Tab-separated table of C-alpha atoms in Angstrom:
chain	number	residue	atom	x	y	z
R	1	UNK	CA	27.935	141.094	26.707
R	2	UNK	CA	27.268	142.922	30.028
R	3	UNK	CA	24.442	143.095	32.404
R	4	UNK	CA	23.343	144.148	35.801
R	5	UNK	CA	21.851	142.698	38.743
R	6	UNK	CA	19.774	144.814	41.058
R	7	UNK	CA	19.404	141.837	43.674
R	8	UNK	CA	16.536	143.418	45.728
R	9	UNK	CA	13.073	144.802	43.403
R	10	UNK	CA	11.972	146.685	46.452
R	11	UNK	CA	13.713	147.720	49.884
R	12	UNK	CA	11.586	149.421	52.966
R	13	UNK	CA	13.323	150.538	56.162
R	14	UNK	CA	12.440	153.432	58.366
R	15	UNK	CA	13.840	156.800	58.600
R	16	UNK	CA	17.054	157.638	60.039
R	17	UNK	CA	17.650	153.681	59.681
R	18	UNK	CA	20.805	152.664	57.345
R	19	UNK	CA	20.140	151.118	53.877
R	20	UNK	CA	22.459	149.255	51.236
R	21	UNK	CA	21.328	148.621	47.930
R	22	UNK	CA	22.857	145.711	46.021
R	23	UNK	CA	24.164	145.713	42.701
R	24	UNK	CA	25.946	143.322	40.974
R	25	UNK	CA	27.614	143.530	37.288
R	26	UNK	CA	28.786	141.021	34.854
R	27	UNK	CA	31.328	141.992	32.006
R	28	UNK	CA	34.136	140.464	29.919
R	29	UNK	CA	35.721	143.693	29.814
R	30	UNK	CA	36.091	146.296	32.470
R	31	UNK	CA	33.227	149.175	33.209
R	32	UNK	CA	32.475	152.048	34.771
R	33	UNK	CA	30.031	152.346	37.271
R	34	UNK	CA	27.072	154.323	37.864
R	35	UNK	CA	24.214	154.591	40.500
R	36	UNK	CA	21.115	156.570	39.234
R	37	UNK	CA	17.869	158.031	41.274
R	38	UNK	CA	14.560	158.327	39.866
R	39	UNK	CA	12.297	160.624	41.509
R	40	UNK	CA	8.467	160.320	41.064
R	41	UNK	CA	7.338	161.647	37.467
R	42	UNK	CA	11.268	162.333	37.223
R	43	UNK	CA	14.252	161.818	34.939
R	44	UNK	CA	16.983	159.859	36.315
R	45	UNK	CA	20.058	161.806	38.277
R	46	UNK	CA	23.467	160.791	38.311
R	47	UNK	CA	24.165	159.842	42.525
R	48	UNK	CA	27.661	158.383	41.306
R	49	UNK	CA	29.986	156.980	39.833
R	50	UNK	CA	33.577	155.039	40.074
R	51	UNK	CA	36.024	155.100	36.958
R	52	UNK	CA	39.159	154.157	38.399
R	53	UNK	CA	41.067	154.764	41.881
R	54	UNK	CA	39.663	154.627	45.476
R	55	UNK	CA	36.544	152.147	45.696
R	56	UNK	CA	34.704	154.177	48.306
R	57	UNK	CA	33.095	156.789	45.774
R	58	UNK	CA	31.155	159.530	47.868
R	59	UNK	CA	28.155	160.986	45.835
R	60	UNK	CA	25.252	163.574	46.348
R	61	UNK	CA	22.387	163.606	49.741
R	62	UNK	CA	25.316	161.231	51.893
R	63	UNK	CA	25.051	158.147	49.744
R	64	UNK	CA	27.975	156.169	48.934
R	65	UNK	CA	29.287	152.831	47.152
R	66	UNK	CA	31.619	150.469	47.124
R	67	UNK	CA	33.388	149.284	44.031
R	68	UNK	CA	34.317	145.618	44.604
R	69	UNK	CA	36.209	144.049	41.509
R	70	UNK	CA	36.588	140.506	42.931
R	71	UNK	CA	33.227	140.411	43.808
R	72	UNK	CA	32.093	142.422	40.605
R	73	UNK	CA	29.791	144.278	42.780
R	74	UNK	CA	29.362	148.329	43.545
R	75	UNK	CA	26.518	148.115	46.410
R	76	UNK	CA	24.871	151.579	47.154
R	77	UNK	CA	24.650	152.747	51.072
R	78	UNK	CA	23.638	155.157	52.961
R	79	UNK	CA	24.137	155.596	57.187
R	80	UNK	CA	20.659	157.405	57.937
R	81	UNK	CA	17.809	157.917	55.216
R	82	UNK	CA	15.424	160.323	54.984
R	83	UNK	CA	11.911	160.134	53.802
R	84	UNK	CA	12.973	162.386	51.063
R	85	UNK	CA	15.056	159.052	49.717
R	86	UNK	CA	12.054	157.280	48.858
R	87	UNK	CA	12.759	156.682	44.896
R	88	UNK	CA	13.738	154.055	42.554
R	89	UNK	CA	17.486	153.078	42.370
R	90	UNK	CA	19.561	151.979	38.917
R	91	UNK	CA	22.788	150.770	38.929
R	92	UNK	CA	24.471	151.025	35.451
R	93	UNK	CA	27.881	150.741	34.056
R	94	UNK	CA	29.532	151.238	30.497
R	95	UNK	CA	31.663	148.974	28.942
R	96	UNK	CA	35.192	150.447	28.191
R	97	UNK	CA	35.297	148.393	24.936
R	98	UNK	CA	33.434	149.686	22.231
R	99	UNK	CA	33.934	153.195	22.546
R	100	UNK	CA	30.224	153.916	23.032
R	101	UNK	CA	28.670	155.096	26.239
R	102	UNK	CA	25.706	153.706	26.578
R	103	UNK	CA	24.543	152.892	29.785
R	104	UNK	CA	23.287	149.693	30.801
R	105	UNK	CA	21.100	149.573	33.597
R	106	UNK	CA	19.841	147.325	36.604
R	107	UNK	CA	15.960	146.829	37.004
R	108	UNK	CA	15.832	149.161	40.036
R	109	UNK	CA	15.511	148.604	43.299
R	110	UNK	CA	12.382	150.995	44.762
R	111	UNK	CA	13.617	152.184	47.738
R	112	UNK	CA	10.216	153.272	50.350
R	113	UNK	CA	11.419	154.959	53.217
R	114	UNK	CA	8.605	155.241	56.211
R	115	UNK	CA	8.553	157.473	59.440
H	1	UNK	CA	16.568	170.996	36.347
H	2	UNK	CA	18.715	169.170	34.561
H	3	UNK	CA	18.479	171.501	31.778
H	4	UNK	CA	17.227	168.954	29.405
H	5	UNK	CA	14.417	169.485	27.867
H	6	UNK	CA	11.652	167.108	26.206
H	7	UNK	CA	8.247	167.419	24.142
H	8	UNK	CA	5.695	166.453	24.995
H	9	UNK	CA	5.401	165.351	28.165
H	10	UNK	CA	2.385	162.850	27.631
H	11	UNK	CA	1.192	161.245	24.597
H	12	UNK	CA	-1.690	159.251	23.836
H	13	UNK	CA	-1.931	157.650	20.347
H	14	UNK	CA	-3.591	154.770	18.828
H	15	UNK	CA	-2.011	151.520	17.403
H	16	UNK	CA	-0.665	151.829	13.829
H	17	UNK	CA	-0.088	155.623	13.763
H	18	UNK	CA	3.277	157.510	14.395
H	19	UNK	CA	4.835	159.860	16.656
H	20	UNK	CA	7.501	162.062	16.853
H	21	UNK	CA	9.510	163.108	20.358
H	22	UNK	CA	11.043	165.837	20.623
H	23	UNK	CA	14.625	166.621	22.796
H	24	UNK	CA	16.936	169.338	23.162
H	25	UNK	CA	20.092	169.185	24.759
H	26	UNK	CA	21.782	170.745	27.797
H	27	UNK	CA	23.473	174.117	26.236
H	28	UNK	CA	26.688	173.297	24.415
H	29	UNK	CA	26.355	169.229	24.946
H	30	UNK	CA	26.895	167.768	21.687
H	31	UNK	CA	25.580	163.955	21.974
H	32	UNK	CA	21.895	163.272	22.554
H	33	UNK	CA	20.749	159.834	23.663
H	34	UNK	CA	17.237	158.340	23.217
H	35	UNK	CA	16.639	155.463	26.173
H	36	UNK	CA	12.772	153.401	26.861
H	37	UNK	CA	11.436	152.555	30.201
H	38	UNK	CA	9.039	150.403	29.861
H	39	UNK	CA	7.619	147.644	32.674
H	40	UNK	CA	8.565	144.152	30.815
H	41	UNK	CA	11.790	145.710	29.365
H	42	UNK	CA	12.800	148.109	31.615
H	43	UNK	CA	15.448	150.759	30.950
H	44	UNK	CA	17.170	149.920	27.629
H	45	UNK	CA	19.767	151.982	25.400
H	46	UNK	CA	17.799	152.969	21.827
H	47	UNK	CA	20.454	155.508	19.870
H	48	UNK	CA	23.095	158.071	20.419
H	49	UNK	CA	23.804	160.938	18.221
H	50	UNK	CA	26.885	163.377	18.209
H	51	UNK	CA	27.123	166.306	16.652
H	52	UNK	CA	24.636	164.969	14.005
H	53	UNK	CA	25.730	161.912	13.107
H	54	UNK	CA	24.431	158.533	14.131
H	55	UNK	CA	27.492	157.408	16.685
H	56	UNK	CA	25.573	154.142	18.496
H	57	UNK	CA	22.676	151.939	18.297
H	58	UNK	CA	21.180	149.834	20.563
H	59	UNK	CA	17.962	147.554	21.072
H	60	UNK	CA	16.206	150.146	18.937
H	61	UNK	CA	12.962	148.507	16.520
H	62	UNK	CA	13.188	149.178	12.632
H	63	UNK	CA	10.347	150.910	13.036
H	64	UNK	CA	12.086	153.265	15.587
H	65	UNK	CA	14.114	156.088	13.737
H	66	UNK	CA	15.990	159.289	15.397
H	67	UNK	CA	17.651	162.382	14.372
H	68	UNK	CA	19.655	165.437	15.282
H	69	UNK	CA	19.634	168.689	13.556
H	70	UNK	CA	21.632	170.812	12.517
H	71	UNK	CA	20.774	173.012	16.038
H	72	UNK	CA	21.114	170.008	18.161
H	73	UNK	CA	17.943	169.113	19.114
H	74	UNK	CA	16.754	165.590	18.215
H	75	UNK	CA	13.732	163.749	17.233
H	76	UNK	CA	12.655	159.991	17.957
H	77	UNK	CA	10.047	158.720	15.445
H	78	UNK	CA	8.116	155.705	15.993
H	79	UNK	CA	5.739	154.556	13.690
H	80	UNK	CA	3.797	151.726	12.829
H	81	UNK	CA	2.771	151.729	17.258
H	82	UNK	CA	1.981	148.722	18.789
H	83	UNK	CA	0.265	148.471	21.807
H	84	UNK	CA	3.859	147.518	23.455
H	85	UNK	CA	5.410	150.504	22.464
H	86	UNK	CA	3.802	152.381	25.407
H	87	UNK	CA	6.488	153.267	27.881
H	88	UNK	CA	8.090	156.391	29.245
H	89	UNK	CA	10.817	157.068	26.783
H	90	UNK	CA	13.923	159.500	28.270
H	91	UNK	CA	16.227	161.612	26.333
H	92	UNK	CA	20.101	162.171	28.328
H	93	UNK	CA	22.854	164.849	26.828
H	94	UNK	CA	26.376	164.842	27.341
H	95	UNK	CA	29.246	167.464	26.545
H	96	UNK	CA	30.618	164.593	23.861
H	97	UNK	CA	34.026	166.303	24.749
H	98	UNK	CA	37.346	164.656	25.356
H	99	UNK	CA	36.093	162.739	28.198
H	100	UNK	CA	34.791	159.892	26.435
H	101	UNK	CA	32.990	156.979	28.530
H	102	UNK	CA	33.923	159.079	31.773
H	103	UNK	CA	30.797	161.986	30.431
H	104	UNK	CA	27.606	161.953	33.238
H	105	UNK	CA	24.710	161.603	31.169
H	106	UNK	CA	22.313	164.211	32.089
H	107	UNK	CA	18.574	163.108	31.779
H	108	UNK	CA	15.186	164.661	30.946
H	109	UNK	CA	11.682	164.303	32.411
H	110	UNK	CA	10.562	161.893	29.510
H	111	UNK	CA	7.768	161.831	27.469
H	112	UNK	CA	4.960	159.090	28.554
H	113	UNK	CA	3.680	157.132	25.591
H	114	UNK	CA	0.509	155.406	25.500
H	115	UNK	CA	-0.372	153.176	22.766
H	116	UNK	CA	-4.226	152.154	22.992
């Protein structure tokens, strides 16, 4: 079975500050990888995602993560936020057994971003 | 605009009756998936269809029960509510093309359920 750890429910920093978001994954079998934003009264958007080559995976509005297999982690960052930013944060990844793509997600992390 | 589309947006229903979402697809994606937010749970996999045909199933109730048509749209029935079945429940579409597990999952705005 797989499942994902979101190690931090709620993250504030101040604008133009950096941010990392933690995610951690746990699998038998190897996944892809998936970070997710979550607007107010929104769906969820894909920021993401790593299948396979470089770690550093560059995604939409600057963020970025880091695919780490030894440490079966793929932490979201960004250099400078905006208050824009403020929104809640899923990590997810898909087991490559199975054939099935469903995503499993993280809790969330809320990220509030304040001027 | 993620071009997915979901009926309706709010719902507010009382315990024992039964529901029915609606979702249609991004133009030309042929797998729907049906996903619940809900506080205690939070986001959890329910059912995938492509093309018509059940293809996955996840932590979805008996009393839970989906379709897709023959246009592509799809339905999530719940019946039979409980007062725990409130929660914001999200339909995604992919292309269901050659690309497998690799597809982005594009999501909708949900449909807020409220069981009182």
């Amino acid at each position: 079975a797989q499942s994902v750890t979101q190690l931090d429910s709620q993250v504030p920093v101040f604008e133009e500050a950096p941010v990392e978001l933690r995610c951690n994954y746990s699998s038998s079998v190897s996944v892809y990888l998936f970070w997710y934003v979550q607007y107010p009264n929104q769906g969820l958007q894909l920021l993401l995602k790593y299948l396979s080559g470089s770690t550093l995976v560059k995604g939409i509005n600057g963020f970025e993560a880091e695919f780490n297999k030894s440490q079966t982690s793929f932490h979201l960052r960004k250099p400078s936020v905006h208050i824009s930013d403020t929104a809640e944060y899923f990590c997810a990844v898909i087991p490559l057994s199975g054939g099935y793509n469903k995503l499993i997600f993280g809790a969330g992390t809320r990220l509030a971003v304040h001027p | 605009d993620s071009g997915v589309t979901q009926t309706p947006k709010h719902l507010i229903t009382a315990t024992g009756q039964r529901v029915t979402l609606r979702c249609s697809p991004r133009s030309g994606d042929l797998s729907v998936y049906w996903y619940q937010q809900s506080l205690d749970q939070g986001l959890q996999f329910l059912i995938q269809y492509y093309n018509g045909e059940e293809r996955a199933k996840g932590n979805i109730l008996e009393r839970f029960s989906a379709q897709q048509f023959p246009d592509l749209h799809s339905e999530l029935n719940l019946s039979s509510l409980e007062l725990g079945d409130s929660a914001l429940y999200f339909c995604a579409s992919s292309p269901g093309g050659t690309s497998g597990l690799q597809e982005t999952q594009y999501f909708g705005p949900g449909t807020r359920l409220l069981v009182l």
